Amino acid sequence: MPNANLLSAYHPSPNTWDEMLADEVIREHYQIFLDSLKKSSITDLARKDELARKLFMSQGITFTVYSDGEGIEKIFPFDIIPRIITASEWAHIEVGIKQRLKALNLFLKDVYHEQAILKDGIIPTELIHNCPNFLKEMVNVNVPYDIYTHISGIDLIRDSNGSFYVLEDNLRTPSGVSYMLENRSMTYRVFPGLLPQNNVRSVKDYPDLLLKNLISLSDRQTSNPTVVLLTPGIYNSAYFEHTTLARLMGVELVEGRDLVVDDAKVYMKTTSGLKQVDVIYRRVDDEFLDPLVFNPTSMLGVSGLYYAYCKGNVAIINAPGNGVADDKAVYTFVPQMIKYYLNEEPILKTVPTYYMENPDHFNLVFGDVRKMVIKKTNGSGGYGMLMGHSASDQEIAEYKLEVEKNPRNFIAQPMIQLSSVPCFINNQIQPRHVDLRPFALYGPAGIEIVPGGLTRVALRQGSLVVNSSQGGGSKDTWVLGS
């Protein structure tokens, strides 16, 4: 029977922007979906939830958690209730991300060539030169079309007023787009007919757009350039994503041992002999790309690959050295980059950030640590963070000692109450906190962003940590047409 009390357990936290409710009134863009949902019983929803869980398991939609030095493969938790974004909200996000990526890309070209932004004192020189991800081997190396940030994942959050903030720029090998695609497929299975009824924009073109951009970066005069996806292998946390993207694009999934360099050209080993490779979408970190230039113990890369790249005989996506631009300490200067390179005001806000190597910032942060989140400048996946509001006194004392040992490796930001969305948990619809990672593709024709992204959910009540490695899940992201 239809469920009239569907939202009886839905009580957003005070001072939280809820994506569905405003002063206990349903927001207009959730109304059509919610009306459809009310025609279902709790039993129906529980059946859909169980169907989704079984399908994710049978399809092996997984990620790997690194714990105690061991990789544990887990099914990625999926919540069946979509997050809905209006056309005007998305237009704001889209133009803001494009502006930001243009500036970050100009910064990367500048910092690896003239370094004008450092000479003009906009960014401290030592901040860049002390950055462990500033790749000196990339200095004065020209990249095709001056594009470094071919594939980006920009993490967004909303504060208690509903304003969007950029939390992180992921410009190296951002993960999650395969889950965006799988989540949409799952929604078609559990809520057939609701996507067109709600005028939801499609995300299915992402693999085609990605392949188009990769092909466009081939320098060889051939009508059918060879593109491969280079993976570290089955033990990597994002291996499911690597296999999915290679399959959807119809390109070979290779490991370093499948490639060889000869005469500054890269070849793939095939059963019919060597085949020249034109473009490599690499999911291997910089330091493991080429043991002759970077980490000599690397078993993941290809000897001679960097030389072939510098000669222009193969394109590597994303460009090596991007880590200097998504270092969390450099993040603070993105608004200045936008003004410096584009002469524009930033469209998306940046979270106030404190450097722990600045004594004033250090004292300020630890003087009010319960309101702070402290992170490693090159950490990811939610590992190594201190959430001040939930840490014990001993954990804070121990963390403080770690920061004092190497303050350059840490930044702090004030805790922001993430927005909440409806989730189906324990046979009830309950609010949970979320972030959003849209994916942008930067090619010779410009920047394209598929309308959607990966919405990550903190499945534990009250938690603000959305990372899958820390117990988070995900849900489909609906961007409505205008």
Tab-separated table of C-alpha atoms in Angstrom:
chain	number	residue	atom	x	y	z
A	1	MET	CA	0.000	0.000	0.000
A	2	PRO	CA	1.186	3.571	-0.610
A	3	ASN	CA	3.282	5.008	2.175
A	4	ALA	CA	1.861	8.224	3.598
A	5	ASN	CA	4.458	8.440	6.387
A	6	LEU	CA	7.508	8.082	4.198
A	7	LEU	CA	9.319	10.990	5.835
A	8	SER	CA	8.319	10.360	9.443
A	9	ALA	CA	11.958	9.630	10.380
A	10	TYR	CA	13.403	12.472	8.323
A	11	HIS	CA	14.813	15.123	10.668
A	12	PRO	CA	17.806	17.094	9.295
A	13	SER	CA	20.317	18.357	11.855
A	14	PRO	CA	20.012	21.991	12.974
A	15	ASN	CA	22.107	24.501	11.011
A	16	THR	CA	22.373	22.104	8.081
A	17	TRP	CA	21.437	22.829	4.475
A	18	ASP	CA	19.162	19.972	3.524
A	19	GLU	CA	18.910	19.341	-0.210
A	20	MET	CA	15.297	18.124	0.001
A	21	LEU	CA	13.692	20.107	2.834
A	22	ALA	CA	13.569	23.817	3.605
A	23	ASP	CA	11.755	24.686	6.830
A	24	GLU	CA	10.068	21.263	6.662
A	25	VAL	CA	8.711	22.004	3.185
A	26	ILE	CA	9.744	19.845	0.205
A	27	ARG	CA	11.901	21.781	-2.257
A	28	GLU	CA	10.266	22.026	-5.668
A	29	HIS	CA	12.927	20.021	-7.531
A	30	TYR	CA	12.387	16.996	-5.247
A	31	GLN	CA	8.597	17.048	-5.499
A	32	ILE	CA	8.045	14.901	-8.619
A	33	PHE	CA	10.427	12.215	-7.417
A	34	LEU	CA	8.976	12.202	-3.920
A	35	ASP	CA	5.417	11.961	-5.230
A	36	SER	CA	6.473	8.866	-7.160
A	37	LEU	CA	8.176	7.437	-4.113
A	38	LYS	CA	5.065	7.814	-1.988
A	39	LYS	CA	3.308	5.350	-4.277
A	40	SER	CA	5.694	2.677	-3.000
A	41	SER	CA	5.511	0.880	0.323
A	42	ILE	CA	8.472	0.501	2.633
A	43	THR	CA	8.534	-3.148	1.583
A	44	ASP	CA	8.846	-2.089	-2.062
A	45	LEU	CA	11.768	0.206	-1.232
A	46	ALA	CA	13.449	-2.494	0.845
A	47	ARG	CA	13.115	-4.858	-2.110
A	48	LYS	CA	14.717	-2.294	-4.443
A	49	ASP	CA	17.494	-1.729	-1.915
A	50	GLU	CA	18.190	-5.457	-1.726
A	51	LEU	CA	18.095	-5.761	-5.531
A	52	ALA	CA	20.690	-2.983	-5.859
A	53	ARG	CA	22.934	-4.601	-3.273
A	54	LYS	CA	22.806	-7.975	-5.023
A	55	LEU	CA	23.447	-6.447	-8.441
A	56	PHE	CA	26.461	-4.529	-7.175
A	57	MET	CA	27.793	-7.733	-5.656
A	58	SER	CA	27.162	-9.898	-8.713
A	59	GLN	CA	28.778	-7.316	-10.999
A	60	GLY	CA	31.821	-6.986	-8.734
A	61	ILE	CA	31.483	-3.213	-8.317
A	62	THR	CA	34.160	-2.896	-5.699
A	63	PHE	CA	36.926	-0.778	-4.229
A	64	THR	CA	39.895	-1.726	-2.068
A	65	VAL	CA	40.517	-0.503	1.472
A	66	TYR	CA	44.125	-0.396	2.649
A	67	SER	CA	44.171	-1.353	6.310
A	68	ASP	CA	47.011	-2.723	8.369
A	69	GLY	CA	49.087	-3.011	5.217
A	70	GLU	CA	46.598	-5.331	3.533
A	71	GLY	CA	44.191	-4.612	0.689
A	72	ILE	CA	40.603	-5.603	1.476
A	73	GLU	CA	38.176	-5.606	-1.458
A	74	LYS	CA	34.679	-4.369	-0.609
A	75	ILE	CA	31.398	-3.814	-2.401
A	76	PHE	CA	30.830	-0.082	-2.825
A	77	PRO	CA	27.722	0.805	-0.742
A	78	PHE	CA	24.989	2.323	-2.897
A	79	ASP	CA	21.975	4.267	-1.660
A	80	ILE	CA	18.915	4.024	-3.900
A	81	ILE	CA	17.575	7.574	-3.296
A	82	PRO	CA	19.159	9.969	-5.848
A	83	ARG	CA	20.586	13.360	-5.004
A	84	ILE	CA	18.871	16.007	-7.164
A	85	ILE	CA	20.511	19.212	-8.434
A	86	THR	CA	18.593	21.931	-10.266
A	87	ALA	CA	19.601	23.257	-13.684
A	88	SER	CA	20.549	26.659	-12.244
A	89	GLU	CA	22.663	25.108	-9.468
A	90	TRP	CA	24.478	23.005	-12.045
A	91	ALA	CA	25.055	25.993	-14.336
A	92	HIS	CA	26.774	27.754	-11.420
A	93	ILE	CA	28.910	24.672	-10.656
A	94	GLU	CA	29.834	24.167	-14.292
A	95	VAL	CA	30.996	27.699	-14.984
A	96	GLY	CA	32.874	27.790	-11.674
A	97	ILE	CA	34.769	24.562	-12.362
A	98	LYS	CA	35.691	25.642	-15.886
A	99	GLN	CA	37.060	28.920	-14.561
A	100	ARG	CA	39.041	27.126	-11.883
A	101	LEU	CA	40.520	24.552	-14.266
A	102	LYS	CA	41.592	27.200	-16.763
A	103	ALA	CA	43.521	28.955	-14.008
A	104	LEU	CA	45.039	25.760	-12.614
A	105	ASN	CA	46.138	24.690	-16.074
A	106	LEU	CA	47.765	28.082	-16.720
A	107	PHE	CA	49.454	27.788	-13.338
A	108	LEU	CA	50.950	24.414	-14.251
A	109	LYS	CA	52.298	25.719	-17.538
A	110	ASP	CA	53.702	28.777	-15.781
A	111	VAL	CA	55.260	26.947	-12.843
A	112	TYR	CA	57.050	24.531	-15.183
A	113	HIS	CA	58.280	27.331	-17.478
A	114	GLU	CA	58.551	31.059	-16.694
A	115	GLN	CA	57.355	30.903	-13.056
A	116	ALA	CA	55.965	34.418	-13.407
A	117	ILE	CA	53.464	33.907	-10.577
A	118	LEU	CA	56.352	33.174	-8.226
A	119	LYS	CA	58.493	36.074	-9.459
A	120	ASP	CA	55.557	38.433	-8.985
A	121	GLY	CA	55.173	37.250	-5.400
A	122	ILE	CA	51.627	35.952	-5.786
A	123	ILE	CA	52.593	32.526	-4.423
A	124	PRO	CA	55.605	31.972	-2.119
A	125	THR	CA	58.444	30.382	-4.092
A	126	GLU	CA	59.404	28.077	-1.218
A	127	LEU	CA	55.866	26.714	-1.074
A	128	ILE	CA	56.286	25.408	-4.616
A	129	HIS	CA	59.897	24.332	-4.481
A	130	ASN	CA	59.282	22.469	-1.205
A	131	CYS	CA	56.293	20.695	-2.648
A	132	PRO	CA	57.103	16.972	-2.949
A	133	ASN	CA	54.974	16.787	-6.093
A	134	PHE	CA	56.792	19.564	-7.941
A	135	LEU	CA	58.474	17.462	-10.635
A	136	LYS	CA	61.742	19.128	-11.602
A	137	GLU	CA	61.952	16.729	-14.561
A	138	MET	CA	58.945	18.572	-16.063
A	139	VAL	CA	60.629	21.989	-16.064
A	140	ASN	CA	60.724	23.351	-19.632
A	141	VAL	CA	58.953	20.262	-20.984
A	142	ASN	CA	56.240	21.260	-23.447
A	143	VAL	CA	53.013	19.272	-23.355
A	144	PRO	CA	50.517	18.856	-26.236
A	145	TYR	CA	48.201	21.865	-26.605
A	146	ASP	CA	49.569	23.200	-23.266
A	147	ILE	CA	47.018	21.024	-21.474
A	148	TYR	CA	48.049	19.372	-18.199
A	149	THR	CA	44.706	18.758	-16.488
A	150	HIS	CA	42.981	16.520	-19.030
A	151	ILE	CA	40.847	14.702	-16.432
A	152	SER	CA	39.914	16.338	-13.142
A	153	GLY	CA	37.662	15.568	-10.208
A	154	ILE	CA	36.695	18.674	-8.243
A	155	ASP	CA	35.280	17.972	-4.770
A	156	LEU	CA	32.417	20.290	-3.798
A	157	ILE	CA	30.517	20.738	-0.553
A	158	ARG	CA	27.694	23.023	0.573
A	159	ASP	CA	27.761	24.905	3.842
A	160	SER	CA	24.834	25.627	6.170
A	161	ASN	CA	23.735	28.511	3.903
A	162	GLY	CA	23.707	26.327	0.785
A	163	SER	CA	26.793	27.951	-0.767
A	164	PHE	CA	29.032	25.682	-2.816
A	165	TYR	CA	32.706	25.463	-1.813
A	166	VAL	CA	35.555	23.680	-3.550
A	167	LEU	CA	37.061	21.360	-0.963
A	168	GLU	CA	39.784	19.780	-3.100
A	169	ASP	CA	41.103	19.793	-6.650
A	170	ASN	CA	42.042	16.295	-7.835
A	171	LEU	CA	44.294	16.710	-10.868
A	172	ARG	CA	46.414	13.569	-10.912
A	173	THR	CA	44.462	10.326	-11.290
A	174	PRO	CA	41.010	11.161	-9.866
A	175	SER	CA	38.793	8.128	-9.243
A	176	GLY	CA	35.076	7.603	-9.035
A	177	VAL	CA	33.700	8.203	-12.511
A	178	SER	CA	32.958	4.499	-13.021
A	179	TYR	CA	30.726	4.560	-9.924
A	180	MET	CA	28.920	7.602	-11.354
A	181	LEU	CA	28.129	5.502	-14.445
A	182	GLU	CA	27.228	2.366	-12.488
A	183	ASN	CA	24.987	4.323	-10.113
A	184	ARG	CA	23.010	5.668	-13.048
A	185	SER	CA	22.623	2.176	-14.508
A	186	MET	CA	21.400	0.945	-11.141
A	187	THR	CA	18.825	3.737	-10.902
A	188	TYR	CA	17.417	2.699	-14.264
A	189	ARG	CA	16.979	-0.795	-12.799
A	190	VAL	CA	15.353	0.133	-9.478
A	191	PHE	CA	13.311	3.155	-10.619
A	192	PRO	CA	12.467	2.487	-14.288
A	193	GLY	CA	10.723	5.445	-15.879
A	194	LEU	CA	11.550	8.011	-13.212
A	195	LEU	CA	14.563	9.545	-14.960
A	196	PRO	CA	12.687	10.807	-18.040
A	197	GLN	CA	9.724	11.759	-15.856
A	198	ASN	CA	12.036	14.025	-13.817
A	199	ASN	CA	13.849	15.390	-16.904
A	200	VAL	CA	17.255	14.116	-15.704
A	201	ARG	CA	20.251	14.842	-17.935
A	202	SER	CA	22.270	11.893	-19.173
A	203	VAL	CA	25.810	10.915	-18.098
A	204	LYS	CA	26.280	8.051	-20.543
A	205	ASP	CA	28.416	10.071	-22.959
A	206	TYR	CA	31.368	10.266	-20.572
A	207	PRO	CA	33.358	7.303	-22.018
A	208	ASP	CA	32.863	8.615	-25.571
A	209	LEU	CA	33.971	12.126	-24.583
A	210	LEU	CA	36.984	10.733	-22.764
A	211	LEU	CA	38.023	8.609	-25.746
A	212	LYS	CA	37.510	11.526	-28.140
A	213	ASN	CA	39.814	13.680	-26.029
A	214	LEU	CA	42.439	10.960	-25.718
A	215	ILE	CA	42.492	10.352	-29.473
A	216	SER	CA	42.788	14.087	-30.144
A	217	LEU	CA	46.102	14.140	-28.261
A	218	SER	CA	47.844	11.719	-30.622
A	219	ASP	CA	50.698	13.343	-32.460
A	220	ARG	CA	51.098	10.586	-35.026
A	221	GLN	CA	49.603	11.043	-38.473
A	222	THR	CA	47.288	8.084	-38.399
A	223	SER	CA	43.551	7.743	-38.711
A	224	ASN	CA	43.390	5.191	-35.913
A	225	PRO	CA	45.791	6.047	-33.085
A	226	THR	CA	46.398	3.444	-30.388
A	227	VAL	CA	45.145	4.403	-26.943
A	228	VAL	CA	45.779	2.288	-23.847
A	229	LEU	CA	44.856	2.553	-20.183
A	230	LEU	CA	47.869	1.859	-17.952
A	231	THR	CA	46.926	0.327	-14.581
A	232	PRO	CA	49.126	-0.581	-11.609
A	233	GLY	CA	47.270	-3.913	-11.571
A	234	ILE	CA	44.655	-5.862	-9.694
A	235	TYR	CA	45.782	-4.792	-6.216
A	236	ASN	CA	45.133	-1.104	-6.863
A	237	SER	CA	42.137	0.363	-5.008
A	238	ALA	CA	40.614	1.640	-8.255
A	239	TYR	CA	41.212	-1.446	-10.403
A	240	PHE	CA	37.476	-1.885	-10.978
A	241	GLU	CA	37.400	1.614	-12.431
A	242	HIS	CA	40.369	0.904	-14.693
A	243	THR	CA	38.748	-2.200	-16.164
A	244	THR	CA	35.390	-0.443	-16.556
A	245	LEU	CA	36.769	2.579	-18.397
A	246	ALA	CA	38.956	0.468	-20.685
A	247	ARG	CA	35.961	-1.714	-21.528
A	248	LEU	CA	33.599	1.205	-22.151
A	249	MET	CA	36.130	2.988	-24.379
A	250	GLY	CA	37.145	-0.198	-26.188
A	251	VAL	CA	40.856	0.283	-25.494
A	252	GLU	CA	43.452	-2.119	-24.160
A	253	LEU	CA	44.003	-2.306	-20.394
A	254	VAL	CA	47.747	-2.753	-19.914
A	255	GLU	CA	50.288	-2.980	-17.119
A	256	GLY	CA	53.866	-1.749	-17.354
A	257	ARG	CA	55.110	-5.208	-18.339
A	258	ASP	CA	52.870	-5.082	-21.421
A	259	LEU	CA	54.726	-2.057	-22.830
A	260	VAL	CA	58.258	-1.533	-24.081
A	261	VAL	CA	60.162	1.493	-25.347
A	262	ASP	CA	62.387	1.287	-28.397
A	263	ASP	CA	63.998	4.209	-30.205
A	264	ALA	CA	62.023	6.642	-28.001
A	265	LYS	CA	58.717	5.120	-29.082
A	266	VAL	CA	56.319	3.133	-26.901
A	267	TYR	CA	55.055	-0.237	-28.078
A	268	MET	CA	52.452	-2.629	-26.764
A	269	LYS	CA	53.236	-6.333	-26.861
A	270	THR	CA	50.573	-8.228	-28.798
A	271	THR	CA	50.241	-11.779	-30.080
A	272	SER	CA	51.033	-10.462	-33.568
A	273	GLY	CA	54.064	-8.441	-32.527
A	274	LEU	CA	54.743	-4.924	-31.257
A	275	LYS	CA	52.171	-2.195	-31.847
A	276	GLN	CA	53.054	1.468	-31.403
A	277	VAL	CA	51.126	3.310	-28.671
A	278	ASP	CA	50.122	6.927	-29.228
A	279	VAL	CA	48.248	7.868	-26.051
A	280	ILE	CA	48.483	6.472	-22.526
A	281	TYR	CA	45.714	7.174	-20.021
A	282	ARG	CA	47.812	6.316	-17.017
A	283	ARG	CA	46.465	5.437	-13.587
A	284	VAL	CA	50.011	4.977	-12.273
A	285	ASP	CA	51.433	7.719	-10.041
A	286	ASP	CA	54.262	9.944	-11.299
A	287	GLU	CA	57.018	8.373	-9.234
A	288	PHE	CA	56.318	4.910	-10.640
A	289	LEU	CA	55.988	5.846	-14.329
A	290	ASP	CA	59.594	5.299	-15.394
A	291	PRO	CA	62.214	3.598	-13.182
A	292	LEU	CA	65.046	5.155	-15.237
A	293	VAL	CA	63.973	8.680	-14.178
A	294	PHE	CA	61.849	8.429	-11.035
A	295	ASN	CA	61.650	5.569	-8.519
A	296	PRO	CA	64.290	3.016	-9.673
A	297	THR	CA	62.516	0.174	-7.863
A	298	SER	CA	59.230	0.680	-9.673
A	299	MET	CA	57.755	-2.448	-11.217
A	300	LEU	CA	54.647	-0.578	-12.421
A	301	GLY	CA	56.050	1.724	-15.074
A	302	VAL	CA	58.013	1.446	-18.297
A	303	SER	CA	61.743	2.093	-18.703
A	304	GLY	CA	62.284	4.914	-21.190
A	305	LEU	CA	58.677	6.158	-21.075
A	306	TYR	CA	59.581	9.638	-19.842
A	307	TYR	CA	62.125	10.106	-22.673
A	308	ALA	CA	59.550	9.007	-25.273
A	309	TYR	CA	57.095	11.482	-23.738
A	310	CYS	CA	59.573	14.368	-23.847
A	311	LYS	CA	60.313	13.569	-27.486
A	312	GLY	CA	56.605	13.937	-28.222
A	313	ASN	CA	56.247	10.346	-29.402
A	314	VAL	CA	53.552	9.454	-26.891
A	315	ALA	CA	50.995	11.466	-24.925
A	316	ILE	CA	50.534	10.783	-21.208
A	317	ILE	CA	47.239	11.751	-19.554
A	318	ASN	CA	47.218	13.448	-17.064
A	319	ALA	CA	50.545	15.184	-17.574
A	320	PRO	CA	53.239	14.261	-15.030
A	321	GLY	CA	53.811	16.843	-12.309
A	322	ASN	CA	50.192	17.916	-11.751
A	323	GLY	CA	50.504	17.170	-8.044
A	324	VAL	CA	52.031	20.586	-7.456
A	325	ALA	CA	48.672	22.144	-8.341
A	326	ASP	CA	46.447	19.963	-6.148
A	327	ASP	CA	48.702	20.083	-3.105
A	328	LYS	CA	46.382	21.128	-0.268
A	329	ALA	CA	48.710	23.967	0.747
A	330	VAL	CA	48.713	25.361	-2.805
A	331	TYR	CA	44.898	25.061	-2.881
A	332	THR	CA	44.598	28.260	-0.844
A	333	PHE	CA	46.117	30.247	-3.698
A	334	VAL	CA	43.677	29.180	-6.414
A	335	PRO	CA	41.583	32.388	-6.002
A	336	GLN	CA	44.777	34.397	-6.532
A	337	MET	CA	45.573	32.265	-9.605
A	338	ILE	CA	42.148	33.067	-11.057
A	339	LYS	CA	42.680	36.789	-10.590
A	340	TYR	CA	46.294	36.661	-11.812
A	341	TYR	CA	45.801	34.616	-14.976
A	342	LEU	CA	42.179	35.402	-15.900
A	343	ASN	CA	41.584	38.789	-14.258
A	344	GLU	CA	38.282	37.462	-12.911
A	345	GLU	CA	36.698	37.040	-9.510
A	346	PRO	CA	36.399	33.386	-8.404
A	347	ILE	CA	32.930	31.968	-9.018
A	348	LEU	CA	33.215	29.079	-6.552
A	349	LYS	CA	34.312	29.686	-2.981
A	350	THR	CA	37.446	28.253	-1.363
A	351	VAL	CA	37.471	26.963	2.217
A	352	PRO	CA	39.698	29.065	4.553
A	353	THR	CA	42.943	27.122	4.966
A	354	TYR	CA	45.771	27.394	7.494
A	355	TYR	CA	49.365	26.242	6.926
A	356	MET	CA	50.817	24.435	9.856
A	357	GLU	CA	54.331	25.695	9.099
A	358	ASN	CA	53.118	29.222	9.844
A	359	PRO	CA	53.521	29.629	13.660
A	360	ASP	CA	50.519	31.963	13.894
A	361	HIS	CA	48.331	29.512	12.002
A	362	PHE	CA	49.634	26.618	14.086
A	363	ASN	CA	48.704	28.365	17.324
A	364	LEU	CA	45.350	29.485	15.978
A	365	VAL	CA	44.435	25.952	14.854
A	366	PHE	CA	45.476	24.144	18.017
A	367	GLY	CA	43.932	26.882	20.110
A	368	ASP	CA	40.548	25.991	18.639
A	369	VAL	CA	41.216	22.471	17.441
A	370	ARG	CA	37.724	21.134	18.214
A	371	LYS	CA	36.399	23.249	15.343
A	372	MET	CA	39.115	22.175	12.889
A	373	VAL	CA	39.923	19.424	10.418
A	374	ILE	CA	43.662	18.849	9.991
A	375	LYS	CA	44.856	17.027	6.869
A	376	LYS	CA	48.060	15.940	5.192
A	377	THR	CA	48.821	18.158	2.204
A	378	ASN	CA	49.166	15.143	-0.064
A	379	GLY	CA	46.821	12.733	1.654
A	380	SER	CA	43.740	11.216	0.048
A	381	GLY	CA	40.918	8.814	0.759
A	382	GLY	CA	40.290	10.334	4.177
A	383	TYR	CA	43.427	8.718	5.564
A	384	GLY	CA	45.505	10.590	8.130
A	385	MET	CA	42.911	13.280	8.991
A	386	LEU	CA	42.143	14.627	12.431
A	387	MET	CA	38.511	15.575	12.973
A	388	GLY	CA	38.790	17.884	15.958
A	389	HIS	CA	35.186	17.561	17.158
A	390	SER	CA	35.354	13.781	17.517
A	391	ALA	CA	39.027	13.196	18.498
A	392	SER	CA	40.066	12.303	22.046
A	393	ASP	CA	42.520	14.479	23.982
A	394	GLN	CA	45.193	11.817	23.509
A	395	GLU	CA	44.595	11.633	19.754
A	396	ILE	CA	44.927	15.407	19.509
A	397	ALA	CA	48.157	15.393	21.536
A	398	GLU	CA	49.659	12.641	19.389
A	399	TYR	CA	48.585	14.335	16.171
A	400	LYS	CA	50.070	17.625	17.328
A	401	LEU	CA	53.439	15.911	17.788
A	402	GLU	CA	53.231	14.585	14.219
A	403	VAL	CA	52.480	18.051	12.870
A	404	GLU	CA	55.395	19.564	14.780
A	405	LYS	CA	57.803	17.088	13.196
A	406	ASN	CA	56.996	18.257	9.654
A	407	PRO	CA	54.483	21.149	9.579
A	408	ARG	CA	54.822	21.602	5.766
A	409	ASN	CA	52.955	18.332	5.372
A	410	PHE	CA	49.794	19.573	7.092
A	411	ILE	CA	47.017	22.123	6.627
A	412	ALA	CA	43.890	22.819	8.643
A	413	GLN	CA	40.413	24.024	7.740
A	414	PRO	CA	37.427	24.970	9.858
A	415	MET	CA	34.832	22.222	10.128
A	416	ILE	CA	32.008	22.839	7.655
A	417	GLN	CA	28.632	21.241	8.240
A	418	LEU	CA	28.074	19.403	4.962
A	419	SER	CA	24.626	19.471	3.396
A	420	SER	CA	22.368	16.462	3.859
A	421	VAL	CA	20.201	14.422	1.512
A	422	PRO	CA	17.594	11.678	1.942
A	423	CYS	CA	18.930	8.113	2.152
A	424	PHE	CA	17.146	4.777	2.556
A	425	ILE	CA	18.755	3.249	5.658
A	426	ASN	CA	17.322	0.574	7.943
A	427	ASN	CA	13.998	0.716	6.099
A	428	GLN	CA	13.595	4.424	6.773
A	429	ILE	CA	14.372	7.578	4.851
A	430	GLN	CA	16.943	9.480	6.888
A	431	PRO	CA	19.238	12.480	6.218
A	432	ARG	CA	22.963	11.901	5.683
A	433	HIS	CA	25.798	14.297	4.807
A	434	VAL	CA	27.227	14.388	1.278
A	435	ASP	CA	29.798	15.923	-1.007
A	436	LEU	CA	29.979	15.921	-4.812
A	437	ARG	CA	32.780	15.138	-7.264
A	438	PRO	CA	31.978	16.269	-10.832
A	439	PHE	CA	34.423	15.123	-13.517
A	440	ALA	CA	35.814	17.546	-16.086
A	441	LEU	CA	37.515	16.698	-19.374
A	442	TYR	CA	39.931	19.269	-20.795
A	443	GLY	CA	40.746	18.733	-24.460
A	444	PRO	CA	41.944	20.826	-27.389
A	445	ALA	CA	38.313	21.933	-27.982
A	446	GLY	CA	37.854	23.138	-24.407
A	447	ILE	CA	36.457	21.863	-21.116
A	448	GLU	CA	33.452	19.547	-20.971
A	449	ILE	CA	31.695	18.405	-17.799
A	450	VAL	CA	29.167	15.584	-17.870
A	451	PRO	CA	26.097	16.755	-15.889
A	452	GLY	CA	26.358	14.792	-12.668
A	453	GLY	CA	29.262	13.346	-10.775
A	454	LEU	CA	29.859	11.111	-7.827
A	455	THR	CA	27.828	11.997	-4.747
A	456	ARG	CA	29.520	10.430	-1.743
A	457	VAL	CA	27.515	9.804	1.411
A	458	ALA	CA	28.579	9.526	5.038
A	459	LEU	CA	26.386	6.539	5.880
A	460	ARG	CA	26.923	6.790	9.621
A	461	GLN	CA	24.480	9.129	11.347
A	462	GLY	CA	26.093	12.494	12.094
A	463	SER	CA	29.381	11.628	10.356
A	464	LEU	CA	30.986	14.187	8.056
A	465	VAL	CA	33.469	11.709	6.506
A	466	VAL	CA	32.186	10.598	3.119
A	467	ASN	CA	35.201	8.650	1.834
A	468	SER	CA	34.427	5.084	0.806
A	469	SER	CA	37.581	3.956	2.604
A	470	GLN	CA	36.131	5.408	5.816
A	471	GLY	CA	32.693	3.775	5.641
A	472	GLY	CA	31.033	6.071	3.115
A	473	GLY	CA	28.874	5.112	0.181
A	474	SER	CA	27.487	6.788	-2.913
A	475	LYS	CA	24.261	7.561	-4.728
A	476	ASP	CA	23.141	8.613	-8.173
A	477	THR	CA	23.382	12.351	-8.911
A	478	TRP	CA	20.545	13.818	-10.946
A	479	VAL	CA	21.083	17.099	-12.748
A	480	LEU	CA	17.737	18.338	-14.022
A	481	GLY	CA	17.228	19.842	-17.448
A	482	SER	CA	16.061	23.433	-17.661
